[in-house]
Short mmCIF file of C-alpha atoms and ligand atoms in Angstrom, two decimals:
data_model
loop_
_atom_site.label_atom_id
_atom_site.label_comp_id
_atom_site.label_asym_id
_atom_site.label_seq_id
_atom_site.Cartn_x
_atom_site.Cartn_y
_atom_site.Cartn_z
CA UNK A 1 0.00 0.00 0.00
CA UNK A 2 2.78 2.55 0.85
CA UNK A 3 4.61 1.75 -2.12
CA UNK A 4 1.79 2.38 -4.88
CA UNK A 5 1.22 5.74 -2.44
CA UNK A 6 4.71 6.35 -2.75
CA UNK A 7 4.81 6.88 0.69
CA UNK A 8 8.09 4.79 2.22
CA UNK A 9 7.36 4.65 5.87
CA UNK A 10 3.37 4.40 6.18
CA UNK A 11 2.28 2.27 9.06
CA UNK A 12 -1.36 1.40 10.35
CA UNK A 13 -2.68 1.22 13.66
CA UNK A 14 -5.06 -1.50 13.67
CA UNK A 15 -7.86 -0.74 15.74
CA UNK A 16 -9.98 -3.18 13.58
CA UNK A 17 -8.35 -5.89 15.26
CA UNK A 18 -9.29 -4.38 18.45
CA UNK A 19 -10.63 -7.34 20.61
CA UNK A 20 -14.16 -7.34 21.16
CA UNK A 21 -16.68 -8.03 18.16
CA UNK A 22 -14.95 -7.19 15.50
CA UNK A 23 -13.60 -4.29 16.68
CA UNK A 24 -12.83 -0.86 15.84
CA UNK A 25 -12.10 2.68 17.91
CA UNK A 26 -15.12 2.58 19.59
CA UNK A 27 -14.09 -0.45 22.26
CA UNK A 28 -11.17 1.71 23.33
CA UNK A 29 -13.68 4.40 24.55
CA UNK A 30 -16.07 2.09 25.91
CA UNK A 31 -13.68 0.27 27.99
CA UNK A 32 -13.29 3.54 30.47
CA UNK A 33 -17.13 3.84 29.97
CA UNK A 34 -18.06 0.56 31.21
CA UNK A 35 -15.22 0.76 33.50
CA UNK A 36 -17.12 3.97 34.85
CA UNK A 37 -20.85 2.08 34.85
CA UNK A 38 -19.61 -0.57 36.51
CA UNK A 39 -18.26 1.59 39.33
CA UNK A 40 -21.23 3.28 39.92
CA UNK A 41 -23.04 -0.25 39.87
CA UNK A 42 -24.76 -0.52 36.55
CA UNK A 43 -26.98 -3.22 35.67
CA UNK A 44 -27.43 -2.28 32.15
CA UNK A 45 -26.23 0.41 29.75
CA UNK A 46 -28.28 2.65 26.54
CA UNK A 47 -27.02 4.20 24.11
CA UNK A 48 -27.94 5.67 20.63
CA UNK A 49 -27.57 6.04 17.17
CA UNK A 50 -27.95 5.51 13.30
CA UNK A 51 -28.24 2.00 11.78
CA UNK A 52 -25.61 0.96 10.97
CA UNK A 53 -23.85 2.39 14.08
CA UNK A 54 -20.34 0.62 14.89
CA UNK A 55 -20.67 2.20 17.97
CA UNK A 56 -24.12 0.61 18.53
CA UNK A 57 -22.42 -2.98 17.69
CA UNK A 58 -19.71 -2.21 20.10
CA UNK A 59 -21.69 -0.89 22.89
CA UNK A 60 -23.77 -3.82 22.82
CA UNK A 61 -20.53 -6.94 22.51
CA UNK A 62 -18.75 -4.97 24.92
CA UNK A 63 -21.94 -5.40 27.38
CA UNK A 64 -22.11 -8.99 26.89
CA UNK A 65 -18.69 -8.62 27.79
CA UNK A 66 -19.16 -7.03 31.23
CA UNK A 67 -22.35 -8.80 31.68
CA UNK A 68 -24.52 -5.80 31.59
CA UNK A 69 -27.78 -5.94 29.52
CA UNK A 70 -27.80 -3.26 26.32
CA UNK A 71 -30.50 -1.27 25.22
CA UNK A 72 -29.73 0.60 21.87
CA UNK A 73 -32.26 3.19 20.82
CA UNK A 74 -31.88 3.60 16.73
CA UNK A 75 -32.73 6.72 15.14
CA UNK A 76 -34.43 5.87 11.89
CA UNK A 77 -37.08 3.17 11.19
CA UNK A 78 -36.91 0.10 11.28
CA UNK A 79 -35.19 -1.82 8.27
CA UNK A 80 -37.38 -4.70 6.67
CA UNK A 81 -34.23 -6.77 6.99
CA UNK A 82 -31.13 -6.46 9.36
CA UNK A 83 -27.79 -5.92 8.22
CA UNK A 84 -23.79 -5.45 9.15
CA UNK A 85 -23.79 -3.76 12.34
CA UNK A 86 -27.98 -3.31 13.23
CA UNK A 87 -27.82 -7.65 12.89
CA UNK A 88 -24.82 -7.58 14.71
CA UNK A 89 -25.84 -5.77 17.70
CA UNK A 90 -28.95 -7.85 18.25
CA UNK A 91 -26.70 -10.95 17.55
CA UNK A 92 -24.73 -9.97 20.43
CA UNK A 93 -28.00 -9.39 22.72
CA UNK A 94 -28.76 -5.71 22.76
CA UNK A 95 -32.31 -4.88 22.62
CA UNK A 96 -32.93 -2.54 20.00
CA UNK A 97 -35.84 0.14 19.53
CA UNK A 98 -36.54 1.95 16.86
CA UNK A 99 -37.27 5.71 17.11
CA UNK A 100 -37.26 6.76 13.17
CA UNK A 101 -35.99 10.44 14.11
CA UNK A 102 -32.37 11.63 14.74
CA UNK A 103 -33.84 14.35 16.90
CA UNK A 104 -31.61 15.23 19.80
CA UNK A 105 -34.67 16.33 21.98
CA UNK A 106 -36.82 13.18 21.07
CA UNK A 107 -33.57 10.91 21.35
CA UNK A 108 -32.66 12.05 24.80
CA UNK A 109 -36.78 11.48 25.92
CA UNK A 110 -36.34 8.35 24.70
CA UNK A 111 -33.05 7.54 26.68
CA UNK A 112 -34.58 8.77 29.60
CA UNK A 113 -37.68 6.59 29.28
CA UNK A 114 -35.32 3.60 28.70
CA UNK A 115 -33.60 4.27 32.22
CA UNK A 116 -36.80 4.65 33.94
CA UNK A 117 -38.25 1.70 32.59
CA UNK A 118 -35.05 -0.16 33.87
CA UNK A 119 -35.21 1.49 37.34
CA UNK A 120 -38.94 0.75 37.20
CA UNK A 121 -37.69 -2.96 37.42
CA UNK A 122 -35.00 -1.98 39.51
CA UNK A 123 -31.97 -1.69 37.67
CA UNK A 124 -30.03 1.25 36.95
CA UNK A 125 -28.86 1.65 33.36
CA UNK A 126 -26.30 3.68 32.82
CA UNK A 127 -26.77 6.48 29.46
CA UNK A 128 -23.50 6.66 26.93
CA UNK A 129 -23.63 9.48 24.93
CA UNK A 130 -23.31 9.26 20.93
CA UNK A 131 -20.25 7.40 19.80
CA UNK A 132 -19.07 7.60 22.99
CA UNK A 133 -17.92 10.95 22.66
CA UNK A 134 -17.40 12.66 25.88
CA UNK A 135 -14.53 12.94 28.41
CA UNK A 136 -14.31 9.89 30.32
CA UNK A 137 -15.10 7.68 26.47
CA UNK A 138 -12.03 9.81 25.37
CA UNK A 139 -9.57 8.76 28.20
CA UNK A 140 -9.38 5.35 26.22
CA UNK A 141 -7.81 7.58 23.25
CA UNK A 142 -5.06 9.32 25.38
CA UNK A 143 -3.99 5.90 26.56
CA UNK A 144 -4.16 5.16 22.52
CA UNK A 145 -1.07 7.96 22.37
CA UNK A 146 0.75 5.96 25.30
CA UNK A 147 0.47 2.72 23.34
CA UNK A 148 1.56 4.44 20.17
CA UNK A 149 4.38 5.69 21.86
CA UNK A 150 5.44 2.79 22.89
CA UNK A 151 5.28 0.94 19.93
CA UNK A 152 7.20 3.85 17.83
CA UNK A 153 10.36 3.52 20.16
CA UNK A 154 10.74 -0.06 20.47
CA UNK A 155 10.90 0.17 16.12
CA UNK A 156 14.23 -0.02 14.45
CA UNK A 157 14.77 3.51 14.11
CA UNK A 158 12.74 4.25 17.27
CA UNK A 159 11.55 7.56 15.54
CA UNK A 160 7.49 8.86 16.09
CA UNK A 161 5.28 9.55 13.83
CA UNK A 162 5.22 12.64 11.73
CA UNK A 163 1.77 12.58 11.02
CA UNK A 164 -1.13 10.86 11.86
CA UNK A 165 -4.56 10.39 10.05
CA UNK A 166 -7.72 9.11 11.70
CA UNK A 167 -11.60 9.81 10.82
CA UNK A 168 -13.68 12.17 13.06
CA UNK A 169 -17.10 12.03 13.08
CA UNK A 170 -18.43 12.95 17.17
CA UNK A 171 -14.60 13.83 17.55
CA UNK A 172 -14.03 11.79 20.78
CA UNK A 173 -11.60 9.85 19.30
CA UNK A 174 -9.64 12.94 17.96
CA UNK A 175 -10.12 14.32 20.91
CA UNK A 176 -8.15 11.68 23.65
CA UNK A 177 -5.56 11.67 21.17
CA UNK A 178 -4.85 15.09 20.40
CA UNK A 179 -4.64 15.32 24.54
CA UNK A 180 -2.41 12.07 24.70
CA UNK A 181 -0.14 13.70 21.67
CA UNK A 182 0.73 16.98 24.01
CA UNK A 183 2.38 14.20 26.69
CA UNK A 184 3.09 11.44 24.47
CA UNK A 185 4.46 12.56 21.04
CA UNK A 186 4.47 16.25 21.71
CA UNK A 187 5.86 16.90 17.76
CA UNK A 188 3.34 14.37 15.68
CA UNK A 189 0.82 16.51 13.68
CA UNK A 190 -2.51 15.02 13.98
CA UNK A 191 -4.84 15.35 10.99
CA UNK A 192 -8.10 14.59 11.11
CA UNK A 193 -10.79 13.83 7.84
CA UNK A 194 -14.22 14.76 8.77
CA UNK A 195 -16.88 11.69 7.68
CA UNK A 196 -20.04 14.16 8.09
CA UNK A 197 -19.77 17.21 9.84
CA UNK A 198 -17.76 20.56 9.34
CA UNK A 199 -14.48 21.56 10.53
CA UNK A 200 -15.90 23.81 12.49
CA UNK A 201 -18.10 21.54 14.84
CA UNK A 202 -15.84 18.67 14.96
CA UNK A 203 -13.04 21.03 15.71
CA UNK A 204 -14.95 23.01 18.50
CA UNK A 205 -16.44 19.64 20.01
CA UNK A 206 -13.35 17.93 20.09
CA UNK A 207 -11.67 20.95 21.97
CA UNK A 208 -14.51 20.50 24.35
CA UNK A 209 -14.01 16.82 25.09
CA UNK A 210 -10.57 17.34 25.34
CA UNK A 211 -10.80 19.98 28.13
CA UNK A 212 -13.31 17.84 29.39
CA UNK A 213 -10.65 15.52 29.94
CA UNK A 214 -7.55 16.66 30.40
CA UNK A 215 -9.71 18.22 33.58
CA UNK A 216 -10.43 14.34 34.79
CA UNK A 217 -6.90 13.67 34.61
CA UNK A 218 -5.93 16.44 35.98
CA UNK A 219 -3.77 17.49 33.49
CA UNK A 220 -3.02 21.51 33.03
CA UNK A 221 -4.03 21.63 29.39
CA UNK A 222 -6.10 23.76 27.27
CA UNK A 223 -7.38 23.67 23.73
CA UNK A 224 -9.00 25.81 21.66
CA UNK A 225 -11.00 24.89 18.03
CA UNK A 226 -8.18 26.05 16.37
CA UNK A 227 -5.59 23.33 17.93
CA UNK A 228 -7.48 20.69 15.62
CA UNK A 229 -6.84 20.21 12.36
CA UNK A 230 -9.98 18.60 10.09
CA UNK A 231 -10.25 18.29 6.76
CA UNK A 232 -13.48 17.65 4.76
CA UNK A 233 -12.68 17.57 1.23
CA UNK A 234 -13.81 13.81 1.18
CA UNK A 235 -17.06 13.42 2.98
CA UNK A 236 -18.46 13.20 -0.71
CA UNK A 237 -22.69 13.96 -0.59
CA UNK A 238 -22.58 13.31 3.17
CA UNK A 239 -22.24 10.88 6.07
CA UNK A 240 -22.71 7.72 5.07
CA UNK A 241 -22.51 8.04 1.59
CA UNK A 242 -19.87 6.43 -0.42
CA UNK A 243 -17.64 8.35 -2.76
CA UNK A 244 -15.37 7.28 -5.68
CA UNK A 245 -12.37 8.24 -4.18
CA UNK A 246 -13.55 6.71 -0.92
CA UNK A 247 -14.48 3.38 -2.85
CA UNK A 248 -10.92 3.77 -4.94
CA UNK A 249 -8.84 4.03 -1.58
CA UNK A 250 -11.47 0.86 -0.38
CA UNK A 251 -10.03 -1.10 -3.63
CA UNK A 252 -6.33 -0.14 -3.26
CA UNK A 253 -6.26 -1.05 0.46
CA UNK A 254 -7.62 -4.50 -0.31
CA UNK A 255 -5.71 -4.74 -3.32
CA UNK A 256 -2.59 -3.93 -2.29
CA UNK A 257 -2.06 -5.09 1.25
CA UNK A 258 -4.99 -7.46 1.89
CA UNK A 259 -6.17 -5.13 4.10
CA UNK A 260 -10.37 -4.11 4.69
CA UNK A 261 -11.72 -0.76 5.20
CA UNK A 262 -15.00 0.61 5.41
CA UNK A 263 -17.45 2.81 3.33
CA UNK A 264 -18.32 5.11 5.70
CA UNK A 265 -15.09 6.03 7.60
CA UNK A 266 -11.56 4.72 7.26
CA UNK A 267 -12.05 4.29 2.84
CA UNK A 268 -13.03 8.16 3.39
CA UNK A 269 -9.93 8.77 5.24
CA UNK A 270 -7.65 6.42 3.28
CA UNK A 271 -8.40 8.52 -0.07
CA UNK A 272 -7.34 11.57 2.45
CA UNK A 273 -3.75 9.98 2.49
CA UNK A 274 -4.11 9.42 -0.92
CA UNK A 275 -4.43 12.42 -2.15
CA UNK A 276 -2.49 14.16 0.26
CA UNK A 277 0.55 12.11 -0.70
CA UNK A 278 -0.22 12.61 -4.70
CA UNK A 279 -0.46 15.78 -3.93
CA UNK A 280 3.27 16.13 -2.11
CA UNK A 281 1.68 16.99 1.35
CA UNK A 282 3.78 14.52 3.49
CA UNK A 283 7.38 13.98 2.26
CA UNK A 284 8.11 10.35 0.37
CA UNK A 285 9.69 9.40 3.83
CA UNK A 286 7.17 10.62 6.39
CA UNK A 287 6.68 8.59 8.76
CA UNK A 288 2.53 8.76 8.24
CA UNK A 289 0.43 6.22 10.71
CA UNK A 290 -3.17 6.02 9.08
CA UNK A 291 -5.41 5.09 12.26
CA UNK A 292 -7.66 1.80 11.18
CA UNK A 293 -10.78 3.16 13.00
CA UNK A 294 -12.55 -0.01 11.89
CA UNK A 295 -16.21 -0.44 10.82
CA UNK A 296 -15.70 -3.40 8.76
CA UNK A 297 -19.13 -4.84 9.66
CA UNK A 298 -20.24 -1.70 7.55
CA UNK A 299 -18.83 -3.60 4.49
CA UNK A 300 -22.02 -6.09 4.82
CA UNK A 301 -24.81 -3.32 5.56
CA UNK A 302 -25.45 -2.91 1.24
CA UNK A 303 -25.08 -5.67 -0.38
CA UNK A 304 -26.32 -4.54 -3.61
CA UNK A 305 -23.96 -1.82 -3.06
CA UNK A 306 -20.76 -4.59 -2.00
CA UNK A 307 -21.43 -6.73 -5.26
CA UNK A 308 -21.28 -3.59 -6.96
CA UNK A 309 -17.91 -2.27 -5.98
CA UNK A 310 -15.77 -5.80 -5.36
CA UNK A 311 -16.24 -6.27 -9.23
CA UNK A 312 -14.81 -3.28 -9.98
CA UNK A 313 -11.68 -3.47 -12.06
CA UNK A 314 -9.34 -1.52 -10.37
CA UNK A 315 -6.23 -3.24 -10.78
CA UNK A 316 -4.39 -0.31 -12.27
CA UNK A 317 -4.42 1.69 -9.11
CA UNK A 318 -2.70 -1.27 -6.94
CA UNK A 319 0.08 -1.06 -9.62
CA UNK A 320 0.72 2.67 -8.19
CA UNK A 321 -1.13 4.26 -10.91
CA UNK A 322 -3.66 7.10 -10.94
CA UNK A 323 -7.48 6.33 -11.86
C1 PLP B 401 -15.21 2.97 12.21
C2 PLP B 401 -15.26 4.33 12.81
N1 PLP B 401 -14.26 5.18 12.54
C3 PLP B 401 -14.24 6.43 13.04
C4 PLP B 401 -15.27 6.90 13.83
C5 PLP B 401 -15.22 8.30 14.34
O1 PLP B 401 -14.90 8.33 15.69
P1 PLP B 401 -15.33 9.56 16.58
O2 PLP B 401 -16.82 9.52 16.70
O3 PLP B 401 -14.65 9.33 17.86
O4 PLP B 401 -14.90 10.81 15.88
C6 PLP B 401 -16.35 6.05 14.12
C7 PLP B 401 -17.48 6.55 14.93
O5 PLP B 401 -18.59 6.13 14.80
C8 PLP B 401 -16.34 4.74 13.61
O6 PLP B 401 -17.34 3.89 13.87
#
């Protein structure tokens, strides 16, 4: 893959092979969260989103895990027949409900009702917000920066990253790292590819949760919108939506290095690095660490879509050429 980016020293951090579910970003958040239910004696935890939410699929094996029931509220109708993550979750024993409105006002009445029925019964379930995107979800990212760390100076030439890419879409993930980067790998630039939303709101949100909690570790550190850098030249029509160069970067990856993405968030940020390297952005011999978010479950949510795209013939670009 690095050599038909004509990038020498690109490495991957695979949090696809995170190890829970299939995996992905999300169980690195949720282990503080759970971490934090548990403490204050959870019985059950609810959280929300879209469909095919990975952080839905997550929530609900990393439940199972703890052995804490799942409720998982889903903001559109629902589908006449369950796919990729939505199957998933109720594989793994979530409950699922079906709301048919991303409303934040009607979502959060909904949440509530959910932990009133439980305490009703006598349980207390414990709320996670969306994608797990607040301060205690994003101490699992600044431990991310330790680990990363780590695994930079035990390599041959022991040297950090110059750059690293990840996808943003609630900006928790960005968020814990950015914070971990000021201790960890003070010089690495950290460049994020919005999957949805604007620079602006990922950027401001992400300063939040970062204050947020840099404040529960107790850590003198302050950021401001402007310390995040977000890019969102390849969110294509809009979240969820594929792109060519998204499904081009989803072909090369596979292609190249055996190696999966997803439509919806790492193929988006892989075609980032793409282009970015076409376009002389990082040196040949950056060091450049693309973070595997994961979502590969999100591979098997259209299949129409999937037989569509495998038979593409897109050799040419795994040869290092253009499309
Ligand atoms: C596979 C994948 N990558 C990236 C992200 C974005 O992470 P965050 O919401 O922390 O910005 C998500 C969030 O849903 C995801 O599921």
């Amino acid at each position: 893959l690095g050599a038909a980016l004509r990038l020498t020293d690109l490495w991957c951090k695979r949090d696809d092979l995170t190890d829970v579910a299939a995996g992905g970003n999300k169980l690195r958040k949720l282990e503080f969260l759970l971490a934090d239910a548990r403490s204050r004696g959870a019985d059950a935890v609810v959280t929300y989103g879209k469909l095919q939410s990975n952080h839905a699929r997550c929530t609900a094996a990393a439940a199972a895990r703890c052995g804490l029931r799942c409720t998982i509220i889903y903001q559109e109708e629902e589908p006449k027949s369950w796919s990729g993550n939505l199957a998933l979750a109720a594989l793994l024993g979530a409950e699922t409900r079906f709301i048919g409105s991303a409303d934040a006002m009607a979502t959060n009445a909904h949440v509530r009702r959910v932990v009133e029925e439980y305490a009703a019964a006598g349980l207390f379930a414990y709320p996670i917000p969306e994608g797990g995107g607040d301060a205690v979800g994003a101490l699992g990212f600044v431990y991310a920066a330790a680990e990363i760390e780590v695994q930079c100076r035990s390599s041959s030439d022991g040297r950090p990253p110059d750059v690293i890419v990840i996808a943003a879409g609630s900006g928790g993930s960005l968020a814990g790292l950015a914070l971990g980067l000021r201790r960890y790998l003070p010089e690495t630039r950290l460049l994020a590819i919005s999957v949805g939303p604007s620079s602006e709101a990922i950027a401001k949100r992400a300063a939040q949760i970062a204050n947020a909690a840099a404040r529960l570790a107790a850590w003198d550190q302050r950021f401001t919108p402007r310390d995040f850098s977000v890019l969102t030249d390849w969110v294509g029509d809009g979240y969820g939506l594929t792109t060519p160069p998204g499904e081009a970067a989803l072909l090369l990856a596979a292609r190249s290095e055996g190696l999966l993405l997803d439509p919806v968030y790492t193929s988006k940020a892989m075609a980032a690095v793409s282009t970015l390297a076409a376009r002389g952005e990082f040196k040949a011999t950056s060091r450049v660490v693309f973070w595997h978010t994961g979502g590969t479950p999100g591979l098997f949510a259209n299949g129409l879509w999937l037989d569509q795209v495998s038979r593409k013939d897109l050799w040419s670009i795994s040869r290092g050429k253009e499309v």
